[in-house]
């Protein structure tokens, strides 16, 4: 019985983390997989979302307000980023967008309101009426809320990529010059894609802050970027379903290591070893990722 | 009398008019004081050795490359310094040296992207009708659900032309439409180009195959080192000494 009561929170923890990662990956996939913009700034917007929620909480504002503030800030910053990098392609764009990750981290470390290097702790989980019986039911309710938000985002993104708008994104991904020759202002559509995808990643950050209840500057790290890119590539570029499946596989398989007895010193290493092996196997069998619609080396050319 | 006020007046003048066009890359003149006129509803070939500035000329006309000086007009509208999307909106389309299809998309999606930029309709009846008419016009039948990536090189060129025709275009610039094609595919491109003229379009092609030029084109403009060195009817122009010299490289 004690095993079960400790296993359920653990399972919810895994599920919640997968939901949060999924949002970041969905956002990245809209940029990289559907629009062909090799941007990694989504990690930064994830951080902006987390800090928007943490600072809102500190100022006595709620969950909805955090989403609104996060959306406004993300729209402004991603618009500036898009205008500044709109002429860049492939790896140049990746490097330029990478700088935003460090910028957000540095701002967070040096901003008093954001708690400096210690970050902001003790953020409340969103309490849903009727589920406040115990921490477990509350956690269950919050994970259900996150799942609901993910479902809405997934549905809206699905609608978007199936529309003419989505087709324009895919056209830009495949050949931006050809799109211009057909009369499209591709810079405008790339900007729109980047803003939408950044907002999706930002939502992951808001959910994260209320889920983990602690937001520190180191939450946005280079290692996480590699992890997130692995999830994206495994699931497949240009497939929303792939983003979810890739996240589940890439996050949950190394989790299984927890149940394997091994010296503590090598647990962290083993985790990365397993991730690398999964990545290699999947890409060997399916170079486009599990659900991928486009070749990885084709994107962002 | 002012030209342009009546519909017939427009058709008398050249549809593309270029004056004193200049473009240098790092001091090297790709286009050197070029004057050029393209007659409406004609097939004009632009020929010349590699590096003569032919593709640069297309890039400048379509706004992908900015010119240094000079003036360009389409139907009397000045297009110098305009963006590609503004220029193509005047009824201009182009194909590329290497066909630029959206390779992860189906042919239908490729055509749809060219059709009515603002419409948010997939599987629209009007679109299907237009696509059917375009392929009838060029006399080729093709399965629209095929992925663009599955097409042969020759088919890609034809679909790229079809994609141009999904828009309301008057002028089509084709950059080496027969390059890399076998005789049979070359022949079918030739037929497509002739049918486009019958349909009232103005076609400008960059071409290396002189037999093709002599057979399919009414006008030919010879470029060398960014200048227009000869123009006229293919049979007359291609015999000129300076044209041969430019090719042989004397």
Coordinates of C-alpha atoms in Angstrom, one line a residue:
Chain A
X1 CA 0.0 0.0 0.0
X2 CA 2.8 2.4 0.9
X3 CA 4.4 1.5 -2.4
X4 CA 1.3 2.4 -4.3
X5 CA 0.8 5.7 -2.5
X6 CA 4.4 6.7 -3.4
X7 CA 4.1 5.3 -6.9
X8 CA 1.1 7.4 -7.9
X9 CA 2.8 10.7 -7.2
X10 CA 5.8 9.5 -9.1
X11 CA 3.7 8.5 -12.1
X12 CA 2.0 11.9 -12.0
X13 CA 5.4 13.5 -11.8
X14 CA 6.5 11.7 -14.9
X15 CA 3.3 12.4 -16.7
X16 CA 3.4 16.1 -15.8
X17 CA 7.0 16.4 -17.0
X18 CA 6.1 14.8 -20.3
X19 CA 3.2 17.2 -20.8
X20 CA 5.5 20.2 -20.1
X21 CA 8.2 18.9 -22.5
X22 CA 5.6 18.2 -25.1
X23 CA 4.5 21.8 -25.2
X24 CA 8.1 22.9 -25.8
X25 CA 8.6 20.3 -28.5
X26 CA 5.3 21.2 -30.2
X27 CA 6.4 24.8 -30.3
X28 CA 9.9 23.8 -31.7
X29 CA 8.3 21.5 -34.3
X30 CA 6.1 24.3 -35.6
X31 CA 9.3 26.4 -36.2
X32 CA 11.8 23.8 -37.2
X33 CA 9.6 21.0 -38.6
X34 CA 6.8 22.9 -40.2
X35 CA 8.4 26.3 -41.2
X36 CA 12.0 25.2 -41.6
X37 CA 13.4 27.8 -39.2
X38 CA 16.2 26.2 -37.2
X39 CA 15.5 28.1 -34.0
X40 CA 16.2 26.9 -30.5
X41 CA 15.0 30.0 -28.7
X42 CA 11.9 28.0 -27.5
X43 CA 14.0 27.0 -24.4
X44 CA 14.3 30.7 -23.7
X45 CA 10.6 31.2 -24.0
X46 CA 10.0 28.2 -21.8
X47 CA 12.1 30.1 -19.2
X48 CA 10.2 33.3 -19.8
X49 CA 6.9 31.4 -19.2
X50 CA 8.3 29.9 -16.0
X51 CA 9.5 33.3 -14.8
X52 CA 6.2 35.0 -15.8
X53 CA 4.4 32.5 -13.6
X54 CA 6.9 32.8 -10.7
X55 CA 7.0 36.6 -10.7
X56 CA 3.2 36.8 -11.1
X57 CA 2.9 34.5 -8.1
X58 CA 5.3 36.7 -6.2
X59 CA 3.2 39.7 -7.1
X60 CA 0.0 38.0 -5.9
X61 CA -1.3 37.4 -9.4
X62 CA -2.9 34.1 -10.5
X63 CA -2.4 31.4 -13.1
X64 CA -4.5 33.0 -15.8
X65 CA -2.8 36.4 -15.3
X66 CA 0.6 34.6 -15.6
X67 CA -0.5 33.1 -19.0
X68 CA -1.6 36.5 -20.2
X69 CA 1.6 38.3 -19.1
X70 CA 3.7 35.5 -20.5
X71 CA 1.9 35.7 -23.8
X72 CA 2.4 39.5 -24.0
X73 CA 6.1 39.3 -23.1
X74 CA 6.7 36.3 -25.5
X75 CA 4.9 38.0 -28.4
X76 CA 7.0 41.2 -28.0
X77 CA 10.4 39.3 -27.6
X78 CA 9.7 36.8 -30.3
X79 CA 8.6 39.5 -32.7
X80 CA 11.9 41.4 -32.1
X81 CA 13.8 38.1 -32.4
X82 CA 12.0 37.3 -35.7
X83 CA 12.7 40.8 -37.1
X84 CA 16.4 40.6 -36.1
X85 CA 17.0 37.1 -37.5
X86 CA 14.6 36.9 -40.4
X87 CA 17.3 37.0 -43.0
X88 CA 19.4 34.2 -41.3
X89 CA 19.1 30.6 -42.3
X90 CA 20.0 27.2 -41.0
X91 CA 22.9 27.1 -38.5
X92 CA 23.3 30.8 -38.5
X93 CA 19.7 31.2 -37.3
X94 CA 20.3 28.4 -34.7
X95 CA 23.3 30.2 -33.2
X96 CA 21.5 33.6 -33.2
X97 CA 18.5 32.1 -31.5
X98 CA 20.7 30.3 -29.0
X99 CA 21.9 33.6 -27.6
X100 CA 18.4 34.3 -26.3
X101 CA 18.7 31.4 -24.0
X102 CA 21.8 32.9 -22.4
X103 CA 20.2 36.3 -22.3
X104 CA 17.2 35.1 -20.4
X105 CA 19.4 33.2 -18.0
X106 CA 21.6 36.3 -17.3
X107 CA 18.6 38.5 -16.8
X108 CA 17.1 36.0 -14.4
X109 CA 20.3 35.8 -12.4
X110 CA 20.7 39.5 -12.0
X111 CA 17.1 40.6 -11.5
X112 CA 16.0 41.1 -8.0
X113 CA 12.3 40.6 -8.7
X114 CA 13.2 37.2 -10.3
X115 CA 15.0 36.2 -7.1
X116 CA 18.6 36.4 -8.6
X117 CA 20.6 33.1 -8.6
X118 CA 18.3 31.6 -6.0
X119 CA 15.2 32.0 -8.1
X120 CA 11.7 31.9 -6.8
X121 CA 10.5 29.2 -4.5
X122 CA 7.2 28.0 -3.0
X123 CA 5.0 28.7 -6.0
X124 CA 1.5 27.4 -5.3
X125 CA 0.1 24.6 -7.4
X126 CA -3.1 25.8 -9.0
X127 CA -5.9 24.5 -6.8
X128 CA -8.9 23.2 -8.5
X129 CA -12.1 23.4 -6.5
X130 CA -13.1 20.0 -5.1
X131 CA -9.7 18.4 -5.4
X132 CA -8.1 20.0 -2.3
X133 CA -8.6 16.9 -0.2
X134 CA -5.0 15.7 -0.2
X135 CA -1.7 16.6 -2.0
X136 CA -2.2 13.6 -4.3
X137 CA -5.7 14.6 -5.4
X138 CA -4.5 18.1 -5.9
X139 CA -1.5 16.9 -8.0
X140 CA -3.9 14.7 -9.9
X141 CA -6.2 17.6 -10.7
X142 CA -3.3 19.8 -11.8
X143 CA -1.9 17.1 -14.1
X144 CA -5.4 16.7 -15.5
X145 CA -5.5 20.5 -16.1
X146 CA -2.1 20.4 -17.8
X147 CA -3.3 17.5 -20.0
X148 CA -6.4 19.5 -20.9
X149 CA -4.3 22.5 -21.9
X150 CA -2.0 20.3 -23.9
X151 CA -5.0 18.8 -25.7
X152 CA -6.3 22.2 -26.6
X153 CA -2.9 23.4 -27.9
X154 CA -2.5 20.2 -29.9
X155 CA -5.9 20.6 -31.4
X156 CA -5.3 24.2 -32.4
X157 CA -1.9 23.4 -33.8
X158 CA -3.4 20.5 -35.8
X159 CA -6.0 22.9 -37.2
X160 CA -3.3 25.4 -38.0
X161 CA -0.9 23.0 -39.8
X162 CA -3.8 21.6 -41.9
X163 CA -5.0 25.0 -43.0
X164 CA -3.7 27.1 -45.9
X165 CA -1.7 29.0 -43.3
X166 CA 0.0 25.8 -42.4
X167 CA 0.6 25.0 -46.0
X168 CA 2.3 28.3 -46.4
X169 CA 4.6 27.4 -43.5
X170 CA 5.5 24.1 -45.2
X171 CA 6.1 25.9 -48.5
X172 CA 8.6 28.2 -46.8
X173 CA 10.2 25.2 -45.2
X174 CA 10.7 23.4 -48.5
X175 CA 11.7 26.4 -50.5
X176 CA 11.6 30.0 -49.4
X177 CA 12.8 31.4 -52.7
X178 CA 10.0 29.6 -54.6
X179 CA 7.5 31.0 -52.1
X180 CA 8.7 34.5 -52.8
X181 CA 8.5 33.8 -56.5
X182 CA 4.8 33.0 -56.0
X183 CA 4.2 36.3 -54.3
X184 CA 4.4 35.5 -50.6
X185 CA 5.9 37.8 -48.1
X186 CA 7.8 35.0 -46.4
X187 CA 9.3 37.2 -43.7
X188 CA 5.8 38.0 -42.5
X189 CA 4.8 34.3 -42.3
X190 CA 8.1 33.3 -40.6
X191 CA 7.5 36.0 -38.0
X192 CA 4.0 34.7 -37.3
X193 CA 5.2 31.1 -37.1
X194 CA 7.9 32.1 -34.6
X195 CA 5.5 34.0 -32.4
X196 CA 2.9 31.2 -32.3
X197 CA 5.6 28.6 -31.6
X198 CA 7.2 30.7 -28.9
X199 CA 3.9 31.2 -27.1
X200 CA 3.3 27.4 -27.1
X201 CA 6.8 26.8 -25.5
X202 CA 6.1 29.7 -23.1
X203 CA 2.9 27.9 -21.9
X204 CA 5.1 24.9 -21.0
X205 CA 7.0 27.2 -18.8
X206 CA 4.0 28.6 -17.0
X207 CA 2.8 25.0 -16.3
X208 CA 6.3 24.1 -15.2
X209 CA 6.4 26.8 -12.6
X210 CA 3.2 25.8 -10.9
X211 CA 4.1 22.1 -11.2
X212 CA 7.7 22.0 -9.9
X213 CA 6.9 25.1 -7.7
X214 CA 10.5 26.3 -7.9
X215 CA 12.0 28.4 -10.7
X216 CA 15.7 29.0 -10.8
X217 CA 18.0 30.5 -13.6
X218 CA 19.6 27.1 -14.2
X219 CA 16.3 25.6 -15.4
X220 CA 17.2 26.9 -18.8
X221 CA 20.4 25.0 -19.7
X222 CA 22.3 23.8 -22.7
X223 CA 21.8 20.2 -21.6
X224 CA 18.1 20.6 -21.6
X225 CA 18.4 22.0 -25.1
X226 CA 20.1 18.8 -26.3
X227 CA 17.5 16.7 -24.5
X228 CA 14.7 18.7 -26.2
X229 CA 16.2 18.4 -29.6
X230 CA 16.6 14.7 -29.1
X231 CA 12.9 14.4 -28.3
X232 CA 12.0 16.5 -31.4
X233 CA 14.2 14.5 -33.7
X234 CA 13.0 11.1 -32.4
X235 CA 9.4 12.0 -32.8
X236 CA 10.0 13.4 -36.2
X237 CA 10.0 16.9 -37.8
X238 CA 6.8 18.0 -39.3
X239 CA 4.6 15.7 -37.2
X240 CA 2.6 17.0 -34.2
X241 CA 1.9 13.4 -33.1
X242 CA 5.6 12.7 -33.4
X243 CA 6.4 15.5 -30.9
X244 CA 4.2 13.8 -28.2
X245 CA 5.4 10.3 -28.9
X246 CA 9.1 11.4 -29.1
X247 CA 8.7 13.2 -25.8
X248 CA 7.2 10.1 -24.2
X249 CA 9.8 7.7 -25.5
X250 CA 12.8 10.0 -24.8
X251 CA 11.7 10.9 -21.3
X252 CA 10.2 7.7 -20.0
X253 CA 12.7 5.1 -21.2
X254 CA 15.6 6.6 -19.2
X255 CA 13.2 6.9 -16.3
X256 CA 13.1 3.1 -16.3
X257 CA 16.7 3.2 -15.1
X258 CA 15.4 4.3 -11.7
X259 CA 14.3 0.8 -11.1
X260 CA 17.7 -0.7 -12.0
X261 CA 20.2 -1.0 -9.2
X262 CA 23.4 0.7 -9.9
X263 CA 25.9 2.9 -8.1
X264 CA 24.7 6.4 -7.7
X265 CA 27.8 7.9 -9.3
X266 CA 26.9 6.5 -12.7
X267 CA 23.1 7.1 -12.7
X268 CA 23.4 10.4 -14.5
X269 CA 25.9 9.1 -17.0
X270 CA 23.7 6.0 -17.6
X271 CA 20.8 8.3 -18.4
X272 CA 22.6 10.1 -21.1
X273 CA 24.0 6.8 -22.4
X274 CA 20.5 5.4 -22.8
X275 CA 19.3 8.6 -24.5
X276 CA 22.2 8.4 -27.0
X277 CA 21.5 4.8 -27.8
X278 CA 17.8 5.4 -28.3
X279 CA 18.6 8.3 -30.6
X280 CA 21.1 6.3 -32.6
X281 CA 18.8 3.3 -32.9
X282 CA 15.7 5.4 -34.0
X283 CA 17.7 7.4 -36.5
X284 CA 19.3 4.3 -37.9
X285 CA 16.0 2.6 -38.5
X286 CA 14.0 5.7 -39.3
X287 CA 16.2 8.7 -40.4
X288 CA 13.1 10.9 -40.4
X289 CA 12.2 10.1 -36.8
X290 CA 9.2 7.9 -35.9
X291 CA 6.5 10.1 -37.5
X292 CA 8.7 12.4 -39.4
X293 CA 7.5 14.0 -42.6
X294 CA 10.7 15.7 -43.6
X295 CA 14.4 14.7 -43.7
X296 CA 16.3 16.2 -40.9
X297 CA 19.1 17.6 -43.1
X298 CA 16.5 19.2 -45.4
X299 CA 15.1 21.5 -42.7
X300 CA 16.3 25.0 -42.5
X301 CA 18.3 25.0 -45.7
Chain B
X1 CA -1.9 60.6 -77.3
X2 CA -1.1 59.0 -74.1
X3 CA -0.5 55.3 -74.2
X4 CA -2.0 53.1 -71.5
X5 CA -5.5 54.7 -71.3
X6 CA -7.0 52.2 -73.7
X7 CA -6.5 48.4 -73.5
X8 CA -5.2 48.2 -77.0
X9 CA -2.6 50.9 -76.4
X10 CA -0.9 48.8 -73.8
X11 CA -0.5 45.9 -76.1
X12 CA 1.4 48.0 -78.6
X13 CA 4.3 48.7 -76.3
X14 CA 6.8 46.2 -75.0
X15 CA 5.6 44.3 -71.9
X16 CA 9.0 44.4 -70.3
X17 CA 11.2 47.5 -70.8
X18 CA 14.7 47.8 -69.3
X19 CA 16.9 50.8 -69.6
X20 CA 20.5 51.3 -68.6
X21 CA 20.4 48.4 -66.1
X22 CA 23.5 47.9 -64.0
X23 CA 24.5 45.3 -61.5
X24 CA 27.9 44.5 -60.1
X25 CA 29.1 41.9 -57.7
X26 CA 32.3 42.9 -55.8
X27 CA 33.3 45.2 -58.7
X28 CA 32.5 42.6 -61.4
X29 CA 29.8 43.8 -63.7
X30 CA 27.2 41.1 -64.1
X31 CA 24.9 43.4 -66.0
X32 CA 26.5 46.3 -67.8
X33 CA 24.3 49.1 -69.1
X34 CA 21.7 46.8 -70.5
X35 CA 18.8 47.9 -72.6
X36 CA 16.1 45.4 -73.4
X37 CA 12.6 45.2 -74.6
X38 CA 10.3 42.2 -74.6
X39 CA 7.3 42.1 -77.0
X40 CA 3.9 41.2 -75.6
X41 CA 2.7 37.7 -76.4
X42 CA 6.0 36.5 -77.8
X43 CA 8.6 33.9 -77.1
X44 CA 12.0 35.5 -76.6
X45 CA 15.2 33.6 -75.9
X46 CA 18.1 35.1 -74.0
X47 CA 21.3 33.3 -75.0
X48 CA 24.9 33.7 -74.2
X49 CA 27.9 32.0 -72.7
X50 CA 28.1 31.0 -69.0
X51 CA 28.5 34.1 -66.8
X52 CA 27.0 36.4 -69.4
X53 CA 24.5 37.7 -66.7
X54 CA 21.4 35.9 -67.9
X55 CA 20.3 34.4 -64.6
X56 CA 21.3 37.7 -62.8
X57 CA 19.0 39.5 -65.2
X58 CA 16.1 37.2 -64.2
X59 CA 17.0 37.7 -60.5
X60 CA 17.0 41.5 -60.9
X61 CA 13.7 41.6 -62.9
X62 CA 12.0 39.5 -60.2
X63 CA 13.4 41.6 -57.4
X64 CA 15.5 38.8 -55.8
X65 CA 18.6 40.9 -56.5
X66 CA 18.6 44.6 -56.3
X67 CA 20.0 46.5 -59.3
X68 CA 22.6 49.2 -58.9
X69 CA 21.2 51.6 -61.5
X70 CA 18.8 51.7 -64.3
X71 CA 15.0 51.4 -64.8
X72 CA 12.7 48.4 -65.3
X73 CA 9.1 48.5 -66.3
X74 CA 6.4 45.9 -66.6
X75 CA 3.4 47.1 -68.6
X76 CA 4.7 50.6 -68.0
X77 CA 4.8 50.2 -64.2
X78 CA 8.2 50.9 -62.7
X79 CA 9.4 47.8 -60.8
X80 CA 12.9 49.0 -60.0
X81 CA 13.6 48.5 -56.3
X82 CA 10.4 46.7 -55.6
X83 CA 10.2 43.4 -53.6
X84 CA 9.7 40.1 -55.3
X85 CA 6.1 39.7 -54.0
X86 CA 5.2 43.1 -55.3
X87 CA 6.7 42.4 -58.7
X88 CA 5.1 39.0 -59.2
X89 CA 1.8 40.5 -58.3
X90 CA 2.0 42.4 -61.6
X91 CA 1.5 39.1 -63.4
X92 CA 5.0 37.8 -63.5
X93 CA 6.1 34.3 -62.8
X94 CA 9.4 32.5 -63.1
X95 CA 10.9 29.1 -63.1
X96 CA 14.4 28.2 -61.9
X97 CA 17.5 26.6 -63.3
X98 CA 17.0 23.7 -61.0
X99 CA 13.2 23.2 -60.5
X100 CA 12.1 24.6 -57.1
X101 CA 9.2 22.5 -56.1
X102 CA 8.0 22.0 -52.5
X103 CA 9.3 18.5 -52.3
X104 CA 7.7 17.4 -49.1
X105 CA 4.3 18.4 -50.5
X106 CA 2.0 16.8 -53.0
X107 CA 1.6 18.3 -56.5
X108 CA -1.9 19.5 -55.5
X109 CA -0.4 21.3 -52.5
X110 CA 2.3 22.8 -54.7
X111 CA -0.4 24.2 -57.1
X112 CA -2.6 25.3 -54.2
X113 CA 0.2 27.5 -52.8
X114 CA 0.3 29.3 -56.1
X115 CA -3.4 29.6 -56.3
X116 CA -5.0 32.7 -54.8
X117 CA -2.7 33.6 -52.0
X118 CA -5.3 34.8 -49.5
X119 CA -7.8 31.9 -49.9
X120 CA -8.0 29.6 -46.9
X121 CA -9.6 26.7 -48.7
X122 CA -8.3 23.2 -49.3
X123 CA -10.0 21.0 -51.8
X124 CA -11.9 24.0 -53.3
X125 CA -13.9 23.2 -56.5
X126 CA -12.7 26.3 -58.2
X127 CA -9.1 25.3 -57.5
X128 CA -9.6 21.8 -58.9
X129 CA -11.2 23.3 -62.0
X130 CA -8.3 25.7 -62.5
X131 CA -5.7 22.9 -62.0
X132 CA -7.5 20.8 -64.6
X133 CA -7.6 23.6 -67.1
X134 CA -3.9 24.3 -66.5
X135 CA -2.9 20.8 -67.3
X136 CA -5.2 20.7 -70.3
X137 CA -3.6 23.8 -71.5
X138 CA -0.1 22.4 -71.3
X139 CA -1.3 19.1 -72.6
X140 CA 0.1 16.9 -69.8
X141 CA -1.8 14.7 -67.4
X142 CA -0.4 14.0 -64.0
X143 CA -1.6 12.5 -60.7
X144 CA -2.0 15.5 -58.4
X145 CA -1.8 13.4 -55.3
X146 CA 1.8 12.3 -56.1
X147 CA 4.5 13.7 -53.9
X148 CA 6.6 16.3 -55.8
X149 CA 9.6 14.3 -54.6
X150 CA 8.5 11.3 -56.7
X151 CA 8.5 13.1 -60.0
X152 CA 11.1 12.7 -62.7
X153 CA 13.3 15.7 -63.5
X154 CA 11.3 16.5 -66.6
X155 CA 8.0 16.2 -64.8
X156 CA 9.3 18.6 -62.1
X157 CA 9.9 21.2 -64.8
X158 CA 6.4 20.8 -66.2
X159 CA 4.8 21.0 -62.7
X160 CA 6.9 24.1 -62.0
X161 CA 5.5 25.7 -65.1
X162 CA 2.0 24.5 -64.2
X163 CA 2.4 26.1 -60.8
X164 CA 3.3 29.4 -62.4
X165 CA 0.0 29.2 -64.4
X166 CA -2.1 28.7 -61.3
X167 CA -1.7 32.4 -60.8
X168 CA -3.0 35.0 -63.2
X169 CA 0.3 35.5 -65.0
X170 CA 1.0 37.3 -68.2
X171 CA 4.8 36.9 -68.3
X172 CA 6.7 33.7 -67.6
X173 CA 10.5 33.8 -67.2
X174 CA 12.0 30.4 -67.6
X175 CA 15.6 29.7 -66.6
X176 CA 16.9 26.9 -68.8
X177 CA 13.7 25.0 -69.1
X178 CA 15.3 22.1 -71.0
X179 CA 18.6 21.8 -69.1
X180 CA 19.3 18.2 -68.1
X181 CA 16.4 16.8 -70.1
X182 CA 16.4 14.1 -72.8
X183 CA 15.1 14.8 -76.3
X184 CA 11.6 13.6 -75.6
X185 CA 11.1 15.7 -72.5
X186 CA 12.7 18.6 -74.3
X187 CA 10.1 18.3 -77.1
X188 CA 7.3 18.3 -74.6
X189 CA 8.6 21.4 -72.9
X190 CA 8.8 23.0 -76.4
X191 CA 5.2 22.1 -77.0
X192 CA 4.2 23.6 -73.6
X193 CA 6.0 26.8 -74.4
X194 CA 4.2 27.1 -77.8
X195 CA 0.9 26.4 -76.2
X196 CA 1.5 29.2 -73.6
X197 CA 2.1 31.6 -76.4
X198 CA -1.2 30.5 -78.0
X199 CA -2.9 31.2 -74.6
X200 CA -1.6 34.8 -74.9
X201 CA 1.3 34.6 -72.5
X202 CA 4.7 36.3 -72.9
X203 CA 7.5 33.9 -72.5
X204 CA 11.2 34.7 -71.9
X205 CA 13.6 31.8 -71.7
X206 CA 17.2 31.4 -71.0
X207 CA 18.5 28.7 -73.3
X208 CA 21.7 27.0 -74.4
X209 CA 20.2 24.7 -77.0
X210 CA 20.4 26.7 -80.2
X211 CA 18.3 24.2 -82.2
X212 CA 15.6 24.7 -79.6
X213 CA 15.9 28.5 -79.8
X214 CA 15.7 28.4 -83.6
X215 CA 12.7 26.2 -83.5
X216 CA 10.7 27.6 -80.6
X217 CA 11.5 31.3 -80.3
X218 CA 10.6 34.3 -82.3
X219 CA 13.1 36.7 -80.8
X220 CA 16.5 36.1 -79.5
X221 CA 18.7 38.4 -77.4
X222 CA 22.4 37.5 -77.1
X223 CA 24.2 38.6 -73.9
X224 CA 27.9 38.6 -73.2
X225 CA 29.7 40.0 -70.2
X226 CA 26.5 41.7 -69.0
X227 CA 25.7 43.5 -72.3
X228 CA 23.2 42.8 -75.0
X229 CA 25.4 42.2 -78.1
X230 CA 22.8 41.2 -80.6
X231 CA 19.1 40.8 -81.0
X232 CA 16.6 39.9 -83.7
X233 CA 15.2 36.7 -85.3
X234 CA 17.0 33.5 -84.3
X235 CA 18.1 32.5 -87.8
X236 CA 19.7 35.9 -88.5
X237 CA 21.2 36.6 -85.1
X238 CA 22.7 33.2 -84.4
X239 CA 24.8 33.4 -87.7
X240 CA 26.4 36.7 -86.7
X241 CA 30.2 36.6 -86.2
X242 CA 30.2 38.4 -82.9
X243 CA 27.6 36.0 -81.5
X244 CA 29.7 33.0 -82.6
X245 CA 32.8 34.7 -81.2
X246 CA 31.1 35.2 -77.8
X247 CA 30.4 31.5 -77.7
X248 CA 33.6 30.2 -78.9
X249 CA 35.4 32.8 -76.8
X250 CA 37.7 34.7 -79.1

